[in-house]
CSV table of C-alpha atoms in Angstrom, one decimal:
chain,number,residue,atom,x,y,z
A,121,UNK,CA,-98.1,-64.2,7.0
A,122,UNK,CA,-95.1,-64.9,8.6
A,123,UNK,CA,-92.9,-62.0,9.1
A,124,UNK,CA,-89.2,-62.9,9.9
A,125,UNK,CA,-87.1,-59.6,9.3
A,126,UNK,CA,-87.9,-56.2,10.8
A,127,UNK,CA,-87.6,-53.2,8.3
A,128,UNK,CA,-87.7,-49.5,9.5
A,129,UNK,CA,-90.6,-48.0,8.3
A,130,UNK,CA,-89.6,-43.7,8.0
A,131,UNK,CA,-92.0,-41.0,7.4
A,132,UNK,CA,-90.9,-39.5,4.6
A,133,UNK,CA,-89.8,-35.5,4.1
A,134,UNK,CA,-89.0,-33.6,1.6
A,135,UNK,CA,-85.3,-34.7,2.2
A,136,UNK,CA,-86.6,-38.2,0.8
A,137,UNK,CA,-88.1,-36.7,-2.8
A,138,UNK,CA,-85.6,-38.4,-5.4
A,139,UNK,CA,-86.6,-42.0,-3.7
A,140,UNK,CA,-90.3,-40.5,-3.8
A,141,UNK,CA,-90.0,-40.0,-7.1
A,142,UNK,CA,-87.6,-42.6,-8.2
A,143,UNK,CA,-90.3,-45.5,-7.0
A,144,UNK,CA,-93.2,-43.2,-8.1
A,145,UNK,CA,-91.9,-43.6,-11.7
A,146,UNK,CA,-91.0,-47.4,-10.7
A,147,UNK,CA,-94.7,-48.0,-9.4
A,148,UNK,CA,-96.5,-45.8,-12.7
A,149,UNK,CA,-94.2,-48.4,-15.2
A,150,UNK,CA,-95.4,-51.3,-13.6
A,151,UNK,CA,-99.1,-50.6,-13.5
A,152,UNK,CA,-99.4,-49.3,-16.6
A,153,UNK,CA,-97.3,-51.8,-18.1
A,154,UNK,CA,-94.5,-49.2,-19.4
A,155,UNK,CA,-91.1,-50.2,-20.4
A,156,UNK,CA,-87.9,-48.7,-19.3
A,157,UNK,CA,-87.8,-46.9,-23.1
A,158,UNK,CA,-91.2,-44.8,-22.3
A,159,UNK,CA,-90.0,-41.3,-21.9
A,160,UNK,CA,-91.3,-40.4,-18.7
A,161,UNK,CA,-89.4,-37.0,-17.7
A,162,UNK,CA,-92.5,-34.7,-17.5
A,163,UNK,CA,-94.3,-37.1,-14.9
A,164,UNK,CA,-90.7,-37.0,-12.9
A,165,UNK,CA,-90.8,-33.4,-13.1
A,166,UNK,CA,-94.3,-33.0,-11.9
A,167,UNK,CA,-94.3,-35.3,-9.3
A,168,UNK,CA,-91.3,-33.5,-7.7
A,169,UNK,CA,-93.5,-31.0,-7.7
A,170,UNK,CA,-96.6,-32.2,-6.4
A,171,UNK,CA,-94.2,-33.8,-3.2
A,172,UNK,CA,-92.2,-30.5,-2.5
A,173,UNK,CA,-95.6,-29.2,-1.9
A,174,UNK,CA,-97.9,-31.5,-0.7
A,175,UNK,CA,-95.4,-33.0,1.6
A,176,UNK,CA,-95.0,-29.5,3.3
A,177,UNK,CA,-98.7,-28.7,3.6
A,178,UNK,CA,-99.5,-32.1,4.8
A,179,UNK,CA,-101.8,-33.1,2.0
A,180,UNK,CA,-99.5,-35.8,1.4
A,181,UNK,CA,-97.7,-38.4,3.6
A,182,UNK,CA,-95.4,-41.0,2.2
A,183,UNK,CA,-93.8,-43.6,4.6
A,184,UNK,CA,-90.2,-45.1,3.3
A,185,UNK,CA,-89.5,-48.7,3.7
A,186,UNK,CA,-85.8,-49.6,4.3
A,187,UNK,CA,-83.7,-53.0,5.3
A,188,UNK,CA,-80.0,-51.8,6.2
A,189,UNK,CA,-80.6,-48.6,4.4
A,190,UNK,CA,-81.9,-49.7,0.9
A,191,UNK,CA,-85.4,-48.4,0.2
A,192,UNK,CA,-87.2,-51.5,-0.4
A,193,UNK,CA,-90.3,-49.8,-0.4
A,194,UNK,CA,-93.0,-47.0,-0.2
A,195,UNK,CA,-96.8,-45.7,0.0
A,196,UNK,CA,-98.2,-43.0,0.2
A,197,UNK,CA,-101.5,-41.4,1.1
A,198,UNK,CA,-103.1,-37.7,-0.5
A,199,UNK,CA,-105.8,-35.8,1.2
A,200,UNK,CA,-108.3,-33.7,-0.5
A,201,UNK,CA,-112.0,-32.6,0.3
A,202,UNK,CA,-115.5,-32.4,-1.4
A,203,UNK,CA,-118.6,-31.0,-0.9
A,204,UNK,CA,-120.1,-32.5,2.7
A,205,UNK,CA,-122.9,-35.8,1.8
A,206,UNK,CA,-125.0,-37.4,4.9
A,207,UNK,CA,-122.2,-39.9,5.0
A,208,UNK,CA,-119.3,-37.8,5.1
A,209,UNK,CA,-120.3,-34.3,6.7
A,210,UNK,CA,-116.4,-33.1,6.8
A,211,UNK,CA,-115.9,-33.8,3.4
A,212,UNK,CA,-112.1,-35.0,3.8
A,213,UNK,CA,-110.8,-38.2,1.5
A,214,UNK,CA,-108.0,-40.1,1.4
A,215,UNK,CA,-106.5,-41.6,-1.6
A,216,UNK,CA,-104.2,-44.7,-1.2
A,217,UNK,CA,-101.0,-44.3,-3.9
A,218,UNK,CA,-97.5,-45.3,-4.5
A,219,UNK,CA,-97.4,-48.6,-2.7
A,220,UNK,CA,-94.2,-50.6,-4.1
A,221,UNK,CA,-92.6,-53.6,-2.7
A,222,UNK,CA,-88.8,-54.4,-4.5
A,223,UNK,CA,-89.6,-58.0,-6.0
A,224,UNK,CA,-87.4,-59.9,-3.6
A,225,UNK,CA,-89.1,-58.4,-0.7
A,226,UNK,CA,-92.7,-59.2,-1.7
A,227,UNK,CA,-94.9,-61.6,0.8
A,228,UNK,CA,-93.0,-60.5,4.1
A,229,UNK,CA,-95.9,-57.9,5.0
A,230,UNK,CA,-94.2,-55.5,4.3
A,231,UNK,CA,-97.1,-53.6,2.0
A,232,UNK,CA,-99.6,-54.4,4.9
A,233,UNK,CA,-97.3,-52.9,7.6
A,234,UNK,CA,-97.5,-49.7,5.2
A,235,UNK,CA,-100.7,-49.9,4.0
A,236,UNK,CA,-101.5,-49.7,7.9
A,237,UNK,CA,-99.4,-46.7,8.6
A,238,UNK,CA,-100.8,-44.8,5.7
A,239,UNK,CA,-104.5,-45.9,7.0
A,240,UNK,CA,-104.0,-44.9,10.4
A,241,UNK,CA,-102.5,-41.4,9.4
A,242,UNK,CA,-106.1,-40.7,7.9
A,243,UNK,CA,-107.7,-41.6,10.6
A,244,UNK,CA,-106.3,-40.1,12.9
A,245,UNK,CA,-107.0,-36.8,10.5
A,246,UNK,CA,-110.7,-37.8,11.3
A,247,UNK,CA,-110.8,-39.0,7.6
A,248,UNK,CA,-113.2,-42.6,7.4
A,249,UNK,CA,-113.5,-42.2,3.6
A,250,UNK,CA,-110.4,-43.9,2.0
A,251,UNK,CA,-109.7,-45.2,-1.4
A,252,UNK,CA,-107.2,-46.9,-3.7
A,253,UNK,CA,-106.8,-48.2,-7.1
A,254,UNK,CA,-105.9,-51.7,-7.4
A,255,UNK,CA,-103.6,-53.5,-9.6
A,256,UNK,CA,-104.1,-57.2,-9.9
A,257,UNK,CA,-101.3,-58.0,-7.9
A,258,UNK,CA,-102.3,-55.6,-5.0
A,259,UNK,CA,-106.2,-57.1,-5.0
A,260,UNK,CA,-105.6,-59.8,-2.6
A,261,UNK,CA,-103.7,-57.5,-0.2
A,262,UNK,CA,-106.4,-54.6,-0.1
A,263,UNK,CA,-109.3,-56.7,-0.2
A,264,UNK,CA,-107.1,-58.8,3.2
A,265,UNK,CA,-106.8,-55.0,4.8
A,266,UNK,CA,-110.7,-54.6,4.2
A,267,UNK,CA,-111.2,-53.0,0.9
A,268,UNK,CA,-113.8,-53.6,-0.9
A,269,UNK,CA,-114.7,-53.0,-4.7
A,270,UNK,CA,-116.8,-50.3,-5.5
A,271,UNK,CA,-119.9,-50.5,-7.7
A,272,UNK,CA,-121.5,-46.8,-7.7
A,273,UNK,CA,-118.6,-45.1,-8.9
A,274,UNK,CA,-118.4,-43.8,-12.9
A,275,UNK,CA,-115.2,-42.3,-14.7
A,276,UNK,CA,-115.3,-40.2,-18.1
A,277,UNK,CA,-112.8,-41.6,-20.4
């Protein structure tokens, strides 16, 4: 990965929550395979939300990527907690989201540069348990970071 340009990558605050929200709704559409049609105000609505909040109390942290002032893209991380297992006696979980590249700026390493940001901001919370949901086109990129598939996990549908 060759990386030729350098972007500035900005924490974000709650100054930054229309872009939040614009490339949350930007990231939802493309992974679920939505067209610009679906009507998807209550999601825009609640996700303000959830970042005026979240991004106060620290439960969330979104990094902003930009080249000359255009957001050219984003991630963001969401901590929560469970009950304390043998493996993780704190409890505390990260969940990877959000993470958007604009098309013309894919393969640059960009997503790993933020990917790494949002990892380290979890660590350094003490948090080792980290997750992410993978979209075919992100797969090769996690798995590169050191993801790996998990097998034991169940969802209700």
């Amino acid at each position: 990965m060759k990386i030729t340009k350098t972007y500035e990558y900005k924490r974000a605050t709650v100054e930054d929550i229309e872009e939040l929200v614009r490339t949350r709704i930007i990231v939802l559409r493309a992974a679920n395979k939505l067209s610009d049609d679906v009507d998807m105000s209550l999601v825009e609505k609640e996700s303000y939300g959830y970042y005026m909040q979240a991004l106060v109390t620290g439960d969330h942290i979104a990094y902003l990527v930009y080249d000359n002032g255009k957001i050219i893209g984003a991630g963001g991380v969401s901590f929560y907690k469970v009950m304390p297992t043998y493996h993780n006696p704190s409890g505390k979980k990260a969940y990877i989201m959000n993470m958007y590249t604009a098309s013309e700026y894919r393969r640059q390493g960009i997503a790993f540069c933020t990917l790494d940001l949002l990892v380290k901001a979890a660590k350094d919370q003490g948090i080792s348990q980290i997750a992410l949901e993978a979209t075919d086109m992100g797969r090769p990129l996690y798995e590169k970071y050191g993801f790996v598939k998990m097998e034991d996990e169940m969802e209700l549908v």
